[in-house]
CSV table of C-alpha atoms in Angstrom, one decimal:
chain,number,residue,atom,x,y,z
V,1,MET,CA,16.1,5.3,-8.8
V,2,ASN,CA,17.4,5.1,-12.4
V,3,GLY,CA,14.1,3.9,-14.0
V,4,GLN,CA,14.9,0.2,-13.7
V,5,LEU,CA,12.2,-1.7,-11.8
V,6,VAL,CA,12.5,-4.7,-9.5
V,7,GLY,CA,12.4,-7.9,-11.5
V,8,GLU,CA,13.3,-6.1,-14.7
V,9,THR,CA,16.5,-6.8,-16.6
V,10,ARG,CA,18.8,-4.0,-17.7
V,11,TRP,CA,18.0,-4.6,-21.3
V,12,GLN,CA,14.2,-4.6,-20.6
V,13,ALA,CA,14.6,-1.3,-18.8
V,14,HIS,CA,16.4,0.4,-21.7
V,15,ALA,CA,13.8,-1.0,-24.2
V,16,ARG,CA,10.7,0.1,-22.2
V,17,ALA,CA,11.8,3.3,-20.6
V,18,PRO,CA,11.6,5.5,-23.7
V,19,TRP,CA,8.0,4.5,-24.5
V,20,ARG,CA,6.9,4.9,-20.9
V,21,GLY,CA,8.3,8.4,-20.9
V,22,PHE,CA,6.7,9.1,-24.2
V,23,ARG,CA,3.3,8.1,-22.8
V,24,LEU,CA,3.9,10.3,-19.8
V,25,GLY,CA,4.5,13.1,-22.2
V,26,LEU,CA,1.2,12.5,-24.0
V,27,LEU,CA,-0.6,13.0,-20.7
V,28,GLY,CA,0.3,16.6,-20.9
V,29,VAL,CA,-2.4,17.1,-23.5
V,30,PRO,CA,-5.4,16.4,-21.2
V,31,ALA,CA,-3.5,17.9,-18.2
V,32,PHE,CA,-3.3,21.2,-20.1
V,33,PHE,CA,-7.2,21.3,-20.3
V,34,VAL,CA,-7.4,20.4,-16.6
V,35,GLY,CA,-5.0,23.3,-15.8
V,36,ALA,CA,-7.1,25.7,-18.0
V,37,TRP,CA,-10.3,24.7,-16.1
V,38,PHE,CA,-8.5,25.2,-12.8
V,39,LEU,CA,-7.4,28.7,-13.9
V,40,THR,CA,-10.9,29.5,-15.1
V,41,ALA,CA,-12.4,28.5,-11.7
V,42,PHE,CA,-9.8,30.5,-9.8
V,43,SER,CA,-10.3,33.6,-11.9
V,44,MET,CA,-14.0,33.6,-10.8
V,45,VAL,CA,-13.2,33.3,-7.1
V,46,SER,CA,-14.1,37.0,-6.6
V,47,LEU,CA,-17.6,36.0,-7.7
V,48,ALA,CA,-19.8,33.6,-5.7
V,49,ILE,CA,-19.8,31.1,-8.5
V,50,GLY,CA,-16.0,30.8,-8.3
V,51,VAL,CA,-16.3,29.7,-4.6
V,52,LEU,CA,-18.7,27.0,-5.7
V,53,LEU,CA,-16.6,25.9,-8.8
V,54,PHE,CA,-13.1,26.0,-7.2
V,55,PRO,CA,-13.4,22.8,-5.1
V,56,SER,CA,-14.6,20.8,-8.2
V,57,ALA,CA,-11.7,22.1,-10.2
V,58,VAL,CA,-9.3,21.1,-7.4
V,59,ASP,CA,-10.9,17.6,-7.4
V,60,LEU,CA,-10.2,17.3,-11.1
V,61,ALA,CA,-6.6,18.5,-10.7
V,62,ARG,CA,-6.1,16.0,-7.8
V,63,ARG,CA,-7.5,13.1,-9.8
V,64,THR,CA,-5.2,14.0,-12.7
V,65,ALA,CA,-2.2,14.2,-10.3
V,66,ASP,CA,-3.2,10.8,-8.9
V,67,VAL,CA,-2.9,9.3,-12.4
V,68,TYR,CA,0.6,10.7,-12.6
V,69,ARG,CA,1.5,9.3,-9.1
V,70,ARG,CA,0.4,5.8,-10.0
V,71,LEU,CA,2.2,5.8,-13.4
V,72,VAL,CA,5.4,7.3,-11.9
V,73,GLU,CA,5.4,4.7,-9.2
V,74,ARG,CA,4.7,1.9,-11.7
V,75,TRP,CA,7.3,3.0,-14.3
V,76,THR,CA,10.0,4.6,-12.2
V,77,GLY,CA,9.7,2.8,-8.8
V,78,VAL,CA,9.4,6.2,-7.0
V,79,ARG,CA,6.5,6.1,-4.6
V,80,ILE,CA,4.6,9.4,-4.2
V,81,ASP,CA,2.2,9.7,-1.3
V,82,ARG,CA,-0.9,11.9,-1.6
V,83,PRO,CA,0.0,15.2,0.1
V,84,TYR,CA,-3.4,16.7,0.7
V,85,LEU,CA,-4.5,18.1,4.0
V,86,PRO,CA,-7.8,16.6,5.3
V,87,ASP,CA,-11.0,18.3,4.2
V,88,PRO,CA,-13.2,19.8,7.0
V,89,PRO,CA,-15.5,17.2,8.6
V,90,PRO,CA,-18.9,16.8,7.0
V,91,GLY,CA,-21.9,18.1,8.8
V,92,GLU,CA,-22.7,21.5,7.2
V,93,ASP,CA,-24.7,21.7,4.0
V,94,GLY,CA,-25.4,24.6,1.7
V,95,ILE,CA,-23.3,27.7,1.2
V,96,LYS,CA,-21.6,27.6,4.6
V,97,GLY,CA,-20.3,24.1,4.0
V,98,ARG,CA,-19.1,25.0,0.4
V,99,VAL,CA,-17.3,28.0,1.8
V,100,ARG,CA,-15.5,25.9,4.4
V,101,LEU,CA,-14.5,23.4,1.7
V,102,PHE,CA,-13.3,26.2,-0.5
V,103,THR,CA,-11.2,27.8,2.3
V,104,ALA,CA,-9.6,24.5,3.2
V,105,ARG,CA,-8.6,23.6,-0.3
V,106,PHE,CA,-7.5,27.2,-1.1
V,107,GLN,CA,-5.2,27.2,1.9
V,108,ASP,CA,-3.7,23.7,1.2
V,109,PRO,CA,-0.2,24.2,-0.3
V,110,ALA,CA,-0.7,20.9,-2.3
V,111,THR,CA,-3.4,22.6,-4.3
V,112,TRP,CA,-1.0,25.2,-5.7
V,113,ARG,CA,1.8,22.6,-6.2
V,114,ASP,CA,-0.6,20.6,-8.3
V,115,TYR,CA,-1.4,23.7,-10.4
V,116,LEU,CA,2.3,24.4,-10.8
V,117,TRP,CA,2.7,20.8,-11.9
V,118,LEU,CA,0.0,21.2,-14.6
V,119,LEU,CA,1.8,24.4,-15.9
V,120,ALA,CA,5.4,23.2,-15.8
V,121,ASP,CA,5.2,19.5,-16.5
V,122,PRO,CA,4.6,19.6,-20.3
V,123,LEU,CA,7.9,21.4,-20.7
V,124,VAL,CA,9.8,19.3,-18.0
V,125,VAL,CA,8.5,16.0,-19.3
V,126,PHE,CA,9.6,16.8,-22.9
V,127,PHE,CA,13.2,17.4,-21.7
V,128,THR,CA,13.3,14.4,-19.4
V,129,ALA,CA,11.1,11.3,-19.6
V,130,ALA,CA,9.7,11.9,-23.1
V,131,LEU,CA,13.0,13.0,-24.7
V,132,PRO,CA,14.4,9.5,-25.3
V,133,GLY,CA,11.1,8.5,-27.1
V,134,TRP,CA,11.3,11.6,-29.4
V,135,LEU,CA,15.0,10.7,-30.2
V,136,ILE,CA,14.0,7.2,-31.2
V,137,LEU,CA,11.1,8.5,-33.3
V,138,TYR,CA,13.4,11.0,-34.9
V,139,GLY,CA,15.9,8.2,-35.6
V,140,ILE,CA,13.1,6.1,-37.3
V,141,TRP,CA,12.2,9.2,-39.4
V,142,GLY,CA,15.9,9.3,-40.5
V,143,TYR,CA,15.7,5.7,-41.7
V,144,LEU,CA,12.5,6.5,-43.6
V,145,LEU,CA,14.2,9.5,-45.3
V,146,ALA,CA,17.2,7.4,-46.3
V,147,GLY,CA,15.0,4.6,-47.5
V,148,PHE,CA,12.4,6.4,-49.7
V,149,ALA,CA,10.9,9.5,-48.1
V,150,GLY,CA,13.9,11.7,-48.8
V,151,GLY,CA,13.8,10.9,-52.5
V,152,VAL,CA,10.0,11.5,-52.6
V,153,ILE,CA,10.5,14.9,-50.9
V,154,ALA,CA,13.4,15.8,-53.3
V,155,ASP,CA,11.5,14.7,-56.4
V,156,ALA,CA,8.5,16.7,-55.3
V,157,GLY,CA,10.7,19.8,-55.2
V,158,GLY,CA,10.4,20.0,-51.4
V,159,SER,CA,13.2,20.8,-49.0
V,160,ASP,CA,13.9,19.5,-45.5
V,161,TRP,CA,16.7,19.0,-43.0
V,162,TYR,CA,17.7,16.0,-41.0
V,163,ALA,CA,20.1,17.4,-38.4
V,164,TRP,CA,22.6,19.1,-40.7
V,165,VAL,CA,21.9,16.9,-43.8
V,166,HIS,CA,19.9,18.9,-46.4
V,167,VAL,CA,17.2,16.8,-48.0
V,168,THR,CA,16.7,18.6,-51.4
V,169,THR,CA,17.3,18.0,-55.1
V,170,GLY,CA,19.6,15.1,-55.7
V,171,TYR,CA,19.2,13.6,-52.3
V,172,GLY,CA,17.7,10.4,-53.6
V,173,THR,CA,20.9,9.7,-55.6
V,174,ASP,CA,23.4,11.2,-53.1
V,175,ALA,CA,24.8,8.1,-51.4
V,176,GLY,CA,26.9,10.1,-49.0
V,177,ALA,CA,24.0,12.2,-47.7
V,178,ARG,CA,21.9,9.1,-47.3
V,179,ALA,CA,24.7,7.2,-45.4
V,180,THR,CA,25.1,10.3,-43.2
V,181,THR,CA,21.4,10.2,-42.5
V,182,VAL,CA,21.5,6.5,-41.6
V,183,ALA,CA,24.4,7.1,-39.3
V,184,LEU,CA,22.7,10.0,-37.5
V,185,ALA,CA,19.5,8.1,-37.2
V,186,THR,CA,21.3,5.2,-35.6
V,187,VAL,CA,23.0,7.6,-33.1
V,188,PHE,CA,19.6,9.2,-32.2
V,189,ILE,CA,18.0,5.7,-31.6
V,190,ALA,CA,21.0,4.5,-29.6
V,191,ALA,CA,20.9,7.7,-27.5
V,192,GLY,CA,17.2,7.3,-26.8
V,193,LEU,CA,17.6,3.7,-25.7
V,194,LEU,CA,20.7,4.5,-23.5
V,195,LEU,CA,19.2,7.6,-21.9
V,196,GLY,CA,15.7,6.2,-21.3
V,197,PRO,CA,16.0,4.8,-17.8
V,198,ARG,CA,18.1,7.7,-16.5
V,199,MET,CA,15.7,10.3,-17.9
V,200,LEU,CA,12.8,8.4,-16.5
V,201,GLY,CA,14.5,8.4,-13.1
V,202,VAL,CA,15.1,12.2,-13.3
V,203,TYR,CA,11.4,12.6,-14.1
V,204,GLY,CA,10.4,10.5,-11.1
V,205,ARG,CA,12.4,12.7,-8.7
V,206,TRP,CA,10.8,15.8,-10.3
V,207,ALA,CA,7.4,14.3,-9.8
V,208,GLN,CA,8.2,13.4,-6.2
V,209,THR,CA,9.3,17.0,-5.5
V,210,LEU,CA,6.1,18.6,-6.6
V,211,LEU,CA,3.4,15.9,-6.2
V,212,GLY,CA,4.7,14.5,-2.9
V,213,PRO,CA,3.8,15.8,0.6
V,214,THR,CA,5.4,18.8,2.1
V,215,GLU,CA,6.6,18.7,5.7
V,216,LYS,CA,3.4,20.5,6.8
V,217,SER,CA,1.1,18.1,5.0
V,218,ARG,CA,3.2,15.1,6.1
V,219,LEU,CA,2.7,16.1,9.7
V,220,ALA,CA,-1.0,16.7,9.2
V,221,LEU,CA,-1.4,13.3,7.5
V,222,ARG,CA,0.6,11.7,10.3
V,223,VAL,CA,-1.7,13.3,12.9
V,224,ARG,CA,-4.8,12.1,11.1
V,225,HIS,CA,-3.3,8.5,10.8
V,226,LEU,CA,-2.5,8.5,14.6
V,227,THR,CA,-6.0,9.8,15.4
V,228,GLU,CA,-7.6,7.1,13.3
V,229,SER,CA,-5.2,4.4,14.8
V,230,ARG,CA,-6.0,5.6,18.3
V,231,SER,CA,-9.7,5.4,17.7
V,232,GLU,CA,-9.4,1.9,16.1
V,233,ALA,CA,-7.2,0.7,18.9
V,234,ALA,CA,-9.8,2.0,21.5
V,235,ASP,CA,-12.6,0.3,19.6
V,236,ALA,CA,-10.6,-3.0,19.4
V,237,SER,CA,-9.8,-2.8,23.1
V,238,ALA,CA,-13.5,-2.2,24.0
V,239,ALA,CA,-14.5,-5.1,21.8
V,240,GLU,CA,-11.9,-7.4,23.4
V,241,LEU,CA,-13.1,-6.4,26.9
V,242,ARG,CA,-16.7,-7.2,25.8
V,243,ARG,CA,-15.5,-10.6,24.5
V,244,ILE,CA,-13.7,-11.4,27.7
V,245,GLU,CA,-16.7,-10.4,29.8
V,246,ARG,CA,-19.0,-12.5,27.7
V,247,ASP,CA,-16.7,-15.5,27.8
V,248,LEU,CA,-16.4,-15.2,31.6
V,249,HIS,CA,-20.1,-14.8,32.0
V,250,ASP,CA,-21.2,-17.6,29.7
V,251,GLY,CA,-18.4,-20.0,30.6
V,252,ALA,CA,-16.3,-20.0,33.8
V,253,GLN,CA,-18.7,-17.7,35.8
V,254,ALA,CA,-21.7,-19.9,35.0
V,255,ARG,CA,-19.8,-23.0,36.0
V,256,LEU,CA,-18.6,-21.4,39.3
V,257,VAL,CA,-22.1,-20.4,40.2
V,258,ALA,CA,-23.3,-23.9,39.5
V,259,MET,CA,-20.5,-25.3,41.6
V,260,GLY,CA,-21.6,-23.0,44.5
V,261,MET,CA,-25.2,-24.2,44.2
V,262,SER,CA,-23.9,-27.9,44.1
V,263,LEU,CA,-21.8,-27.3,47.2
V,264,GLY,CA,-24.8,-25.9,49.0
V,265,ALA,CA,-26.9,-29.0,48.1
V,266,ILE,CA,-24.0,-31.3,49.2
V,267,GLU,CA,-23.9,-29.6,52.6
V,268,HIS,CA,-27.5,-30.5,53.2
V,269,LEU,CA,-27.2,-34.0,51.8
V,270,LEU,CA,-24.0,-35.1,53.8
V,271,ASP,CA,-26.0,-36.4,56.7
V,272,ARG,CA,-29.2,-37.5,55.0
V,273,ASP,CA,-27.9,-39.0,51.7
V,274,PRO,CA,-24.1,-39.5,51.7
V,275,GLU,CA,-24.2,-41.4,48.4
V,276,LYS,CA,-25.9,-38.7,46.5
V,277,ALA,CA,-23.6,-36.1,48.1
V,278,ARG,CA,-20.6,-38.1,46.7
V,279,MET,CA,-22.2,-38.1,43.3
V,280,LEU,CA,-22.6,-34.3,43.4
V,281,LEU,CA,-19.0,-33.9,44.6
V,282,ALA,CA,-17.8,-35.9,41.6
V,283,GLN,CA,-19.9,-33.6,39.3
V,284,THR,CA,-18.6,-30.5,41.1
V,285,ARG,CA,-15.0,-31.7,40.6
V,286,GLU,CA,-15.6,-32.2,36.9
V,287,SER,CA,-17.2,-28.8,36.7
V,288,SER,CA,-14.1,-27.2,38.4
V,289,ALA,CA,-11.8,-28.9,35.9
V,290,LYS,CA,-13.9,-27.6,33.0
V,291,ALA,CA,-13.9,-24.1,34.5
V,292,LEU,CA,-10.2,-24.2,34.9
V,293,HIS,CA,-9.8,-25.3,31.3
V,294,GLU,CA,-12.0,-22.5,30.1
V,295,LEU,CA,-10.1,-19.9,32.1
V,296,ARG,CA,-6.8,-21.2,30.6
V,297,ASP,CA,-8.3,-20.9,27.1
V,298,LEU,CA,-9.4,-17.4,28.0
V,299,VAL,CA,-5.9,-16.5,29.2
V,300,ARG,CA,-4.4,-17.9,26.0
V,301,GLY,CA,-6.8,-15.7,24.0
V,302,ILE,CA,-5.5,-12.7,25.9
V,303,HIS,CA,-1.8,-13.5,25.8
V,304,PRO,CA,-0.7,-17.1,25.0
V,305,PRO,CA,1.9,-18.4,27.5
V,306,VAL,CA,4.1,-19.8,24.6
V,307,LEU,CA,4.3,-16.2,23.3
V,308,ALA,CA,5.3,-14.8,26.6
V,309,ASP,CA,7.8,-17.6,27.3
V,310,ARG,CA,9.3,-18.4,23.9
V,311,GLY,CA,8.6,-15.4,21.7
V,312,ILE,CA,6.9,-14.9,18.3
V,313,GLY,CA,8.9,-17.5,16.4
V,314,ASP,CA,7.9,-20.4,18.6
V,315,ALA,CA,4.4,-19.1,19.1
V,316,VAL,CA,3.9,-19.1,15.3
V,317,LYS,CA,5.3,-22.7,15.2
V,318,ALA,CA,2.7,-23.7,17.8
V,319,LEU,CA,0.0,-22.2,15.7
V,320,ALA,CA,1.3,-24.1,12.7
V,321,LEU,CA,1.3,-27.4,14.6
V,322,ASP,CA,-2.4,-27.0,15.5
V,323,HIS,CA,-3.4,-26.0,11.9
V,324,PRO,CA,-5.4,-28.4,9.7
V,325,MET,CA,-3.2,-27.6,6.7
V,326,ARG,CA,0.4,-28.9,6.4
V,327,ALA,CA,2.6,-25.9,7.4
V,328,GLU,CA,6.3,-25.2,7.0
V,329,VAL,CA,7.7,-22.4,9.2
V,330,ALA,CA,11.0,-20.6,8.8
V,331,VAL,CA,12.1,-18.2,11.5
V,332,ASP,CA,15.2,-15.9,11.3
V,333,LEU,CA,15.2,-13.6,14.4
V,334,ASP,CA,18.2,-12.5,16.4
V,335,GLY,CA,16.1,-11.4,19.3
V,336,ARG,CA,12.5,-10.5,20.3
V,337,PRO,CA,10.3,-7.5,19.5
V,338,GLU,CA,8.6,-5.6,22.2
V,339,PRO,CA,5.7,-7.5,23.8
V,340,PRO,CA,2.9,-5.3,22.2
V,341,VAL,CA,4.4,-5.8,18.7
V,342,GLU,CA,4.8,-9.5,19.4
V,343,SER,CA,1.2,-9.8,20.5
V,344,ALA,CA,-0.1,-7.8,17.5
V,345,ALA,CA,1.9,-10.0,15.1
V,346,TYR,CA,0.8,-13.2,16.8
V,347,PHE,CA,-2.9,-12.5,16.6
V,348,ALA,CA,-2.5,-11.2,13.1
V,349,VAL,CA,-0.9,-14.4,12.0
V,350,SER,CA,-3.5,-16.4,13.9
V,351,GLU,CA,-6.3,-14.6,12.0
V,352,ILE,CA,-4.6,-15.1,8.6
V,353,LEU,CA,-4.1,-18.9,9.3
V,354,THR,CA,-7.8,-19.1,10.3
V,355,ASN,CA,-8.8,-17.4,7.1
V,356,ALA,CA,-6.6,-19.8,5.1
V,357,ALA,CA,-8.2,-22.9,6.7
V,358,LYS,CA,-11.7,-21.6,6.1
V,359,HIS,CA,-11.5,-20.0,2.7
V,360,SER,CA,-8.4,-21.0,0.7
V,361,GLY,CA,-9.3,-24.6,-0.1
V,362,GLY,CA,-5.5,-25.4,-0.1
V,363,THR,CA,-3.6,-28.1,1.6
V,364,ARG,CA,-0.2,-26.5,2.4
V,365,LEU,CA,1.1,-23.3,4.1
V,366,TRP,CA,4.5,-21.7,4.1
V,367,ILE,CA,5.2,-19.2,6.9
V,368,ASP,CA,8.3,-17.0,6.9
V,369,VAL,CA,9.3,-14.9,10.0
V,370,ARG,CA,12.3,-12.6,9.8
V,371,HIS,CA,13.6,-9.2,10.9
V,372,GLU,CA,15.2,-7.0,8.1
V,373,ASP,CA,15.9,-3.3,7.8
V,374,GLY,CA,14.2,-2.5,11.1
V,375,MET,CA,11.0,-4.3,10.2
V,376,LEU,CA,9.4,-7.5,11.5
V,377,ARG,CA,8.3,-9.2,8.3
V,378,ILE,CA,5.9,-12.2,8.3
V,379,SER,CA,4.7,-13.8,5.1
V,380,VAL,CA,2.0,-16.5,4.9
V,381,THR,CA,1.6,-18.3,1.6
V,382,ASP,CA,-1.0,-21.0,0.8
V,383,ASP,CA,-1.6,-23.1,-2.3
V,384,GLY,CA,-5.3,-22.4,-2.3
V,385,ARG,CA,-7.7,-21.1,-5.0
V,386,GLY,CA,-6.7,-17.4,-4.5
V,387,GLY,CA,-9.1,-14.5,-5.0
V,388,ALA,CA,-8.7,-13.1,-1.5
V,389,SER,CA,-9.5,-9.4,-1.1
V,390,LEU,CA,-9.3,-6.7,1.5
V,391,ASP,CA,-12.7,-5.4,0.5
V,392,GLY,CA,-16.0,-6.0,2.3
V,393,GLY,CA,-14.8,-5.9,5.9
V,394,THR,CA,-13.1,-9.2,5.9
V,395,GLY,CA,-10.9,-10.6,8.6
V,396,LEU,CA,-7.9,-9.3,6.7
V,397,ARG,CA,-9.2,-5.8,7.1
V,398,GLY,CA,-9.3,-6.3,10.8
V,399,VAL,CA,-5.7,-7.6,10.7
V,400,GLU,CA,-4.7,-4.4,8.8
V,401,ARG,CA,-6.3,-2.2,11.5
V,402,ARG,CA,-4.6,-4.2,14.3
V,403,ILE,CA,-1.1,-3.8,12.9
V,404,GLY,CA,-1.9,-0.2,11.7
V,405,THR,CA,-1.8,0.8,15.4
V,406,PHE,CA,1.9,0.1,15.3
V,407,ASP,CA,2.5,1.7,11.9
V,408,GLY,CA,2.4,-1.7,10.4
V,409,VAL,CA,1.3,-2.5,6.8
V,410,LEU,CA,-0.4,-5.5,5.2
V,411,ALA,CA,0.2,-6.5,1.6
V,412,LEU,CA,-2.0,-9.0,-0.2
V,413,ASN,CA,-1.3,-10.8,-3.5
V,414,SER,CA,-4.0,-13.3,-4.3
V,415,PRO,CA,-4.6,-13.8,-8.1
V,416,ALA,CA,-7.4,-16.1,-9.1
V,417,GLY,CA,-6.2,-19.7,-9.0
V,418,GLY,CA,-3.7,-18.9,-6.3
V,419,PRO,CA,-1.4,-18.8,-4.6
V,420,THR,CA,-2.3,-16.3,-1.9
V,421,ILE,CA,0.6,-14.4,-0.2
V,422,VAL,CA,-0.1,-12.2,2.8
V,423,THR,CA,2.8,-10.2,4.1
V,424,LEU,CA,2.9,-8.2,7.3
V,425,GLU,CA,5.5,-5.6,8.1
V,426,LEU,CA,5.8,-3.9,11.6
V,427,PRO,CA,8.6,-1.5,12.4
V,428,CYS,CA,10.4,-2.6,15.6
V,429,ALA,CA,13.8,-3.2,17.2
V,430,LEU,CA,14.8,-6.6,18.6
V,431,SER,CA,16.0,-7.1,22.1
V,432,SER,CA,19.1,-9.1,22.8
V,433,PRO,CA,18.5,-12.8,22.5
V,434,LYS,CA,20.0,-13.3,25.9
V,435,THR,CA,17.4,-11.2,27.6
V,436,SER,CA,13.6,-11.3,27.5
V,437,PRO,CA,11.5,-8.2,27.6
V,438,SER,CA,9.7,-7.9,30.9
């Protein structure tokens, strides 16, 4: 990255980058005190109080590093994931639990990388991200010297230098010195504006090197993610099985039991009351049709036939046709994902459309399905009131857990007043359009 963000023009990037870098440089002041507290806690590790204080000092250092990660991502476009190994599971209180926490954080390489960051960043940021801002400020100071400050300094008997221009007696009336000062100031300002995005990009890569995950922590985080995904997938499967059992018990099974009882009654009525037997047969036929309809609905809830036969594109179009809001669907797929990915994407879209119908208050939907850069991307946009959130255990949180099993991600953009845009991304490859996955 060169410091220019998506949606930002080249001129905007050059105008904003120096001040972004300058503000990153100012963060070194509080970071210095955080580093001093970290060093103090570490120096007392040989004492019992150091073991108790060290985890809190690490917490403070990590919160400080998190601020840098957010700002670096926002201002340079370089994403930096948190690299920390998981803390020991809770369960032990008192000294023993504190010692376990101290040991885990003491042995985490990211702890010491954060400390190295706190020590080295004030110097590194000055010569990278903050340097263009200082050049511009120095250029502004040159204009002030040429305008009036240089004469004031000279008249007061003071002495100063601006680059190689000596601001001393006679400077206020020395047109050549003042012109040189203006020229130098202009060069400094131009250099600051030109170098801003590039220096900010260099700083982003430096931050990613120290504040990003190492290979060890990346693997540990991956293991933790897979463990959580496996647990959530198992819970979701158990809940789905319970739903199927409940639907069978309350629906088709109950009707089949009633049909069996009716057939028993018909058997006894055939000779004594044929008319009533015919009535019961008609009711039994109607019950069998309803049971068949319920079984078909249950099967559709497990794996819709249109999804199995036609793929995710046509299945989403079928959902849109049955939706109460006017929906436009655009599909750009050269093949089909694997069946598990298709199924997860289908039910995720179904849940999103249900949420839109219940909560958005809108009248129109736009659904876009495409495959780009090895990712199945599906975006759903509505013209509703907005204000949707992933907090509070909403249906969108369930969607996020469902696609998380496949390393998928969900992004939500729903400002107050709308529109709401929900985007799903699932990594997958597409099969040939001429063949269907078995």
